[in-house]
Short mmCIF file of C-alpha atoms in Angstrom, two decimals:
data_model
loop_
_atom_site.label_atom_id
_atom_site.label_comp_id
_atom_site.label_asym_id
_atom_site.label_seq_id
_atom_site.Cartn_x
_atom_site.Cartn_y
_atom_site.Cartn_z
CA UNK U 1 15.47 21.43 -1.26
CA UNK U 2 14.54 19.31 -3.97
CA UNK U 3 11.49 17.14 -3.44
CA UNK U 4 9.89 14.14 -5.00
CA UNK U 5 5.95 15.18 -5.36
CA UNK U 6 2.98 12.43 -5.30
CA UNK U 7 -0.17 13.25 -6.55
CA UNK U 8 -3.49 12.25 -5.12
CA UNK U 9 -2.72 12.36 -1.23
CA UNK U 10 -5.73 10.38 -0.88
CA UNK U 11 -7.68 7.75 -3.18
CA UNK U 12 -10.80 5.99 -2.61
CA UNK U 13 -11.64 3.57 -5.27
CA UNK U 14 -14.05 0.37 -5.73
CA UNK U 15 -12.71 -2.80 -5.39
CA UNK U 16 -12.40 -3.92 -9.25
CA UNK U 17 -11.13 -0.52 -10.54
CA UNK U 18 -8.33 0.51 -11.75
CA UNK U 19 -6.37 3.48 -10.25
CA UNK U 20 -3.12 5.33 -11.61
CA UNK U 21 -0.52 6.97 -8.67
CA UNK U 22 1.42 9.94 -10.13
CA UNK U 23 4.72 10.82 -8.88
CA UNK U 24 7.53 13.27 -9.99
CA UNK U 25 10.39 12.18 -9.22
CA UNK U 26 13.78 15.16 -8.51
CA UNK U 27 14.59 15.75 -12.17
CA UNK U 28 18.79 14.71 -11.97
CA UNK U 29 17.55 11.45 -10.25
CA UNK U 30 17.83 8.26 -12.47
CA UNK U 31 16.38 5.61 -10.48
CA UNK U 32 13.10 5.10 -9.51
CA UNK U 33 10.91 3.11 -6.98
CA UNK U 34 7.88 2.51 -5.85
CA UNK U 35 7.09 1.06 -1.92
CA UNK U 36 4.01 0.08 -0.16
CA UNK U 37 3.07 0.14 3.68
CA UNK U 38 -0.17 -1.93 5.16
CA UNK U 39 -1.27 0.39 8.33
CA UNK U 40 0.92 -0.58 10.71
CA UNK U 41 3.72 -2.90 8.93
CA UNK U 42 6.45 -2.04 7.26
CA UNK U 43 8.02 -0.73 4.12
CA UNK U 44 7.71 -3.03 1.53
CA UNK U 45 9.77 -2.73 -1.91
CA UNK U 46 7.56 -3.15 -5.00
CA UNK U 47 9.40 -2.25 -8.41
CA UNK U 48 12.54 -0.05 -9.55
CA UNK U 49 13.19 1.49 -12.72
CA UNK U 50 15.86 2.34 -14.64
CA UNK U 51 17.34 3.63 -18.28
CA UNK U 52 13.13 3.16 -19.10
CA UNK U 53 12.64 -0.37 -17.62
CA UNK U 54 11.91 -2.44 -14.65
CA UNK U 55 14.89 -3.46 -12.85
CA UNK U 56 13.74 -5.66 -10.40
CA UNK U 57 10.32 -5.89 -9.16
CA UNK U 58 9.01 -7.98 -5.69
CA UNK U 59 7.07 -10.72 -5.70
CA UNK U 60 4.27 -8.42 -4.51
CA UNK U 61 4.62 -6.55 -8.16
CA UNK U 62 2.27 -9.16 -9.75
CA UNK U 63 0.82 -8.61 -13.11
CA UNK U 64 -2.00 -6.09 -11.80
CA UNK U 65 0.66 -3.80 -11.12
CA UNK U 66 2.78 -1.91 -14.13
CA UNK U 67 5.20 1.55 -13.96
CA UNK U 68 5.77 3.61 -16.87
CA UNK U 69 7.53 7.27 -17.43
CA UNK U 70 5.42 8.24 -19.90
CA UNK U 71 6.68 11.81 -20.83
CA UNK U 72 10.82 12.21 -18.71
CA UNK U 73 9.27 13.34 -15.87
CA UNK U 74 6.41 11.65 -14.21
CA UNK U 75 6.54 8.17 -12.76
CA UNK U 76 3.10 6.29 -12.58
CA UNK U 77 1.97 3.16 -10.61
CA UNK U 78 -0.91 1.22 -12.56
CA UNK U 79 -2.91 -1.06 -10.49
CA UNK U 80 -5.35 -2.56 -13.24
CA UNK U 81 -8.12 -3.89 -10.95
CA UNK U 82 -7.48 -3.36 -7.18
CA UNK U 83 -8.27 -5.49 -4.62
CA UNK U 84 -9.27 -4.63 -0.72
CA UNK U 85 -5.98 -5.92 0.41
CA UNK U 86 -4.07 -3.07 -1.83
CA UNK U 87 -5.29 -0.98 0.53
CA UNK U 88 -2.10 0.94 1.48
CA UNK U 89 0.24 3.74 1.59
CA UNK U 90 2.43 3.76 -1.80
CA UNK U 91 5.59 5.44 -1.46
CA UNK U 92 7.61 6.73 -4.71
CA UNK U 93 10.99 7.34 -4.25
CA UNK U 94 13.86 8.06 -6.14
CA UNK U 95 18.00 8.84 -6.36
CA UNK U 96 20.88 9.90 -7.40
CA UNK U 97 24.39 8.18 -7.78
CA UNK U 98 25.21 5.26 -4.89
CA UNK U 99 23.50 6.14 -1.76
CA UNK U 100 23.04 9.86 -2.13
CA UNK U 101 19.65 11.74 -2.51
CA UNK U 102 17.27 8.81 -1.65
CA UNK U 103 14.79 10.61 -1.13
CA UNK U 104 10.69 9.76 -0.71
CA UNK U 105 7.20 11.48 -1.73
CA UNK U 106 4.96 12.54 1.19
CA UNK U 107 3.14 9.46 -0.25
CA UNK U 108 -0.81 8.45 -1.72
CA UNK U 109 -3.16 6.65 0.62
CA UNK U 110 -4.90 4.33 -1.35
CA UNK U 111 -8.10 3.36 0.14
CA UNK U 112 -10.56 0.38 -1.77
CA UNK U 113 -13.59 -0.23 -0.51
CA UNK Z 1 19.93 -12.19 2.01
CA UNK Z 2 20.03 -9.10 4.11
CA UNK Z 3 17.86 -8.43 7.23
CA UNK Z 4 17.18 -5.36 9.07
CA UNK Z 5 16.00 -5.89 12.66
CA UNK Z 6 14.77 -3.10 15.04
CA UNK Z 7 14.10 -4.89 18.51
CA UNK Z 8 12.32 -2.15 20.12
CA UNK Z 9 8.87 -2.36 19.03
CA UNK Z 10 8.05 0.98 21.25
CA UNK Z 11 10.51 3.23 23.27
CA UNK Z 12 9.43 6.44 25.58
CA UNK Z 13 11.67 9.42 26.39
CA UNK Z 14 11.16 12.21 28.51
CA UNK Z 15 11.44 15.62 26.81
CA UNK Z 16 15.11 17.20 27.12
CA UNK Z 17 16.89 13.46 27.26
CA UNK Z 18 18.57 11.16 25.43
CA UNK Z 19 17.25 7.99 23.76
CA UNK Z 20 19.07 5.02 21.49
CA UNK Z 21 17.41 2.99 18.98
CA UNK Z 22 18.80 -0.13 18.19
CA UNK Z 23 19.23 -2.01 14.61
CA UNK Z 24 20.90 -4.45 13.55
CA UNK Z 25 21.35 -6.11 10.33
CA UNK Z 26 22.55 -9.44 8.52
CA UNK Z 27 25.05 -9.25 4.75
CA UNK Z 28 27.97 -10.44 3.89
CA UNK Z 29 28.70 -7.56 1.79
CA UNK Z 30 31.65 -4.74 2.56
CA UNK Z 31 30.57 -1.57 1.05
CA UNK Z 32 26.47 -0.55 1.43
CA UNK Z 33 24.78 2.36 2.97
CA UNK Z 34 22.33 2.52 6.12
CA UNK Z 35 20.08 4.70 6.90
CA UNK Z 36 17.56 6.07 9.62
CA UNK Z 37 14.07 7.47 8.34
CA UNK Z 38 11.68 9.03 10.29
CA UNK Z 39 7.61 8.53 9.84
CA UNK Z 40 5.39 10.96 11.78
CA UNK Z 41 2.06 10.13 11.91
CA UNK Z 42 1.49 11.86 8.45
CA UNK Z 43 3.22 8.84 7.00
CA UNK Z 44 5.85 10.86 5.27
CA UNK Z 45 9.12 8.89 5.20
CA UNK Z 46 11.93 11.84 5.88
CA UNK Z 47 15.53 11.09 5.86
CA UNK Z 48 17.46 11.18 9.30
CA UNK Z 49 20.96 10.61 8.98
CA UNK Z 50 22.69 8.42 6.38
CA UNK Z 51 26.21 6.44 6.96
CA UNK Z 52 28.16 5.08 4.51
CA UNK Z 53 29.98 1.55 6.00
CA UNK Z 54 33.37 2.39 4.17
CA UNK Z 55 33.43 5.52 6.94
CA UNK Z 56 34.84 4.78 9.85
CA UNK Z 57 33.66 8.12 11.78
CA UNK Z 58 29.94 7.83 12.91
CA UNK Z 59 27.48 10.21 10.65
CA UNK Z 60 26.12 13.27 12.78
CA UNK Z 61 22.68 15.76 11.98
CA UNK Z 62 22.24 17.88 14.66
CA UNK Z 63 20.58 16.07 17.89
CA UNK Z 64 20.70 13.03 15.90
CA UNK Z 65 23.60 10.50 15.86
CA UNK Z 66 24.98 7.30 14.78
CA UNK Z 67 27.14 4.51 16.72
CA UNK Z 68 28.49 2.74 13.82
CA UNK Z 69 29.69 -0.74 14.82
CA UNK Z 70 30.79 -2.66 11.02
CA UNK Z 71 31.85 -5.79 12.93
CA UNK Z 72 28.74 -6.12 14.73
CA UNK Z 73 26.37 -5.19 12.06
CA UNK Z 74 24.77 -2.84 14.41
CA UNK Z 75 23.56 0.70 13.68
CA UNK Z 76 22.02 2.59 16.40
CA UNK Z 77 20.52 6.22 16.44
CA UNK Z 78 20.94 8.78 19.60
CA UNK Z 79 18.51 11.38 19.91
CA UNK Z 80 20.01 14.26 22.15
CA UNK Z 81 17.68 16.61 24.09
CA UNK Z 82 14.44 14.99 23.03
CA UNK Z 83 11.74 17.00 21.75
CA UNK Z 84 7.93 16.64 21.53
CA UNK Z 85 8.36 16.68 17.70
CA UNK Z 86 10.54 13.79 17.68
CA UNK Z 87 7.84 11.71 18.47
CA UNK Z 88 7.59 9.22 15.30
CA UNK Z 89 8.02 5.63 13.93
CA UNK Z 90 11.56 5.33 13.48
CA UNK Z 91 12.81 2.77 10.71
CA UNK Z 92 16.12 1.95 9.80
CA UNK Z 93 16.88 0.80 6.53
CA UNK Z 94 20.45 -1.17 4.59
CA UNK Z 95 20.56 -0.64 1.10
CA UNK Z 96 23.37 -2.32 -1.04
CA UNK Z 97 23.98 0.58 -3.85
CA UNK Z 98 24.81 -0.28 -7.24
CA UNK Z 99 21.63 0.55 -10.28
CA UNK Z 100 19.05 -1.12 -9.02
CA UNK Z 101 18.87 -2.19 -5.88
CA UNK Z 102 16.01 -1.28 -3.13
CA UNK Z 103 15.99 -0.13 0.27
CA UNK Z 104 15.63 -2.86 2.84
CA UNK Z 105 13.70 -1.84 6.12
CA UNK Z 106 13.50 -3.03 9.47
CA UNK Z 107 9.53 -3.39 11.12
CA UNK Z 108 10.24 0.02 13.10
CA UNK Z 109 10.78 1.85 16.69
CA UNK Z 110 7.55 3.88 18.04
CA UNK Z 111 9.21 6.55 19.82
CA UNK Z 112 6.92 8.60 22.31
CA UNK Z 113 8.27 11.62 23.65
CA UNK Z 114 6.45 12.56 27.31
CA UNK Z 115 6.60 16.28 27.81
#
């Protein structure tokens, strides 16, 4: 079955730096997202993408933050200079047509410290 | 704007039985999709069961099933014959279709399953 891959698992990074989450997203998909969970909360939205653009991002999705498909097939998540409270699980998803296929990545803890 | 709302904070089921998890949600929208995901404490988000609210017949996976109620807003998950694997964070989540929009979720069901 098709899957939707995140790369690191796990990232530990100093508060102040910046840190890039990879994801590859099932290659007929044409929408792409990117969620956040705080230990213990929910599933927050952050930003989705479409036709090579931001369709609508969350309030959370400040100007630290930025997406980009740099080469058709990986999806990235910039966070330009994290802070402790980013410390979270990031979630890239991504879908087909309507509701079909929305499917998520095994996700990337992000620890800062 | 649409709410999800999971009431349970924690439920506990005995291995072999049956357990419901409740959700409900808020729109004033016709045609959307809802949708149970399960967490295990890897943190992976997997896909349960999906229903579409233009069916009328209640979506089925196995053990795992849907009561469907459009007029109520309510969308509940059955777990048949429990097993020690099903023990997860449940969430269930509305989403509203068209290009761009974004799953909404509800704050989540602990479900322990006692052997």
């Amino acid at each position: 079955e098709p899957e939707v891959t995140q790369t690191p698992s796990h990232q530990v990074t100093q508060m102040g730096q910046e840190v890039i989450l990879r994801c590859v997203p099932i290659s007929n998909h044409l929408y792409f997202y990117w969620y956040r969970q705080i230990l213990g909360q929910k599933v927050e939205f952050l930003v989705s993408f479409y036709n090579n653009e931001i369709s609508e991002k969350s309030e959370i999705f400040d100007d630290q933050f930025s997406v980009e498909r740099p080469d058709g097939s990986n999806f990235t998540l910039k966070i330009r200079s994290t802070k402790l409270e980013d410390s979270a699980m990031y979630f890239c998803a991504s879908r087909g047509a309507y509701g079909y296929g929305y499917t998520f990545g095994s996700g990337t803890r992000l620890t800062v410290v | 704007a649409q709410t999800v709302t999971q009431s349970q904070p924690e439920m506990s089921v005995q291995e072999a039985e049956t357990v419901t998890l409740s959700c409900t949600y808020d729109t004033s929208e016709s045609d959307y999709y809802l949708f149970w995901y399960k967490q295990p404490p890897s943190r992976q988000m997997i896909l349960v069961i999906r229903q579409e609210a233009y069916k009328q017949q209640n979506a089925t996976e196995n053990r795992f099933s849907v009561n469907f109620q459009k007029a109520a807003k309510s969308f509940s998950l059955k777990i048949s014959d429990s097993q020690l694997g099903d023990a997860a964070m449940y969430f269930c989540a509305y989403f509203l279709g068209g290009a761009t929009n974004k799953l909404i979720f509800g704050t989540g069901t602990l479900l322990a399953v006692q052997p």
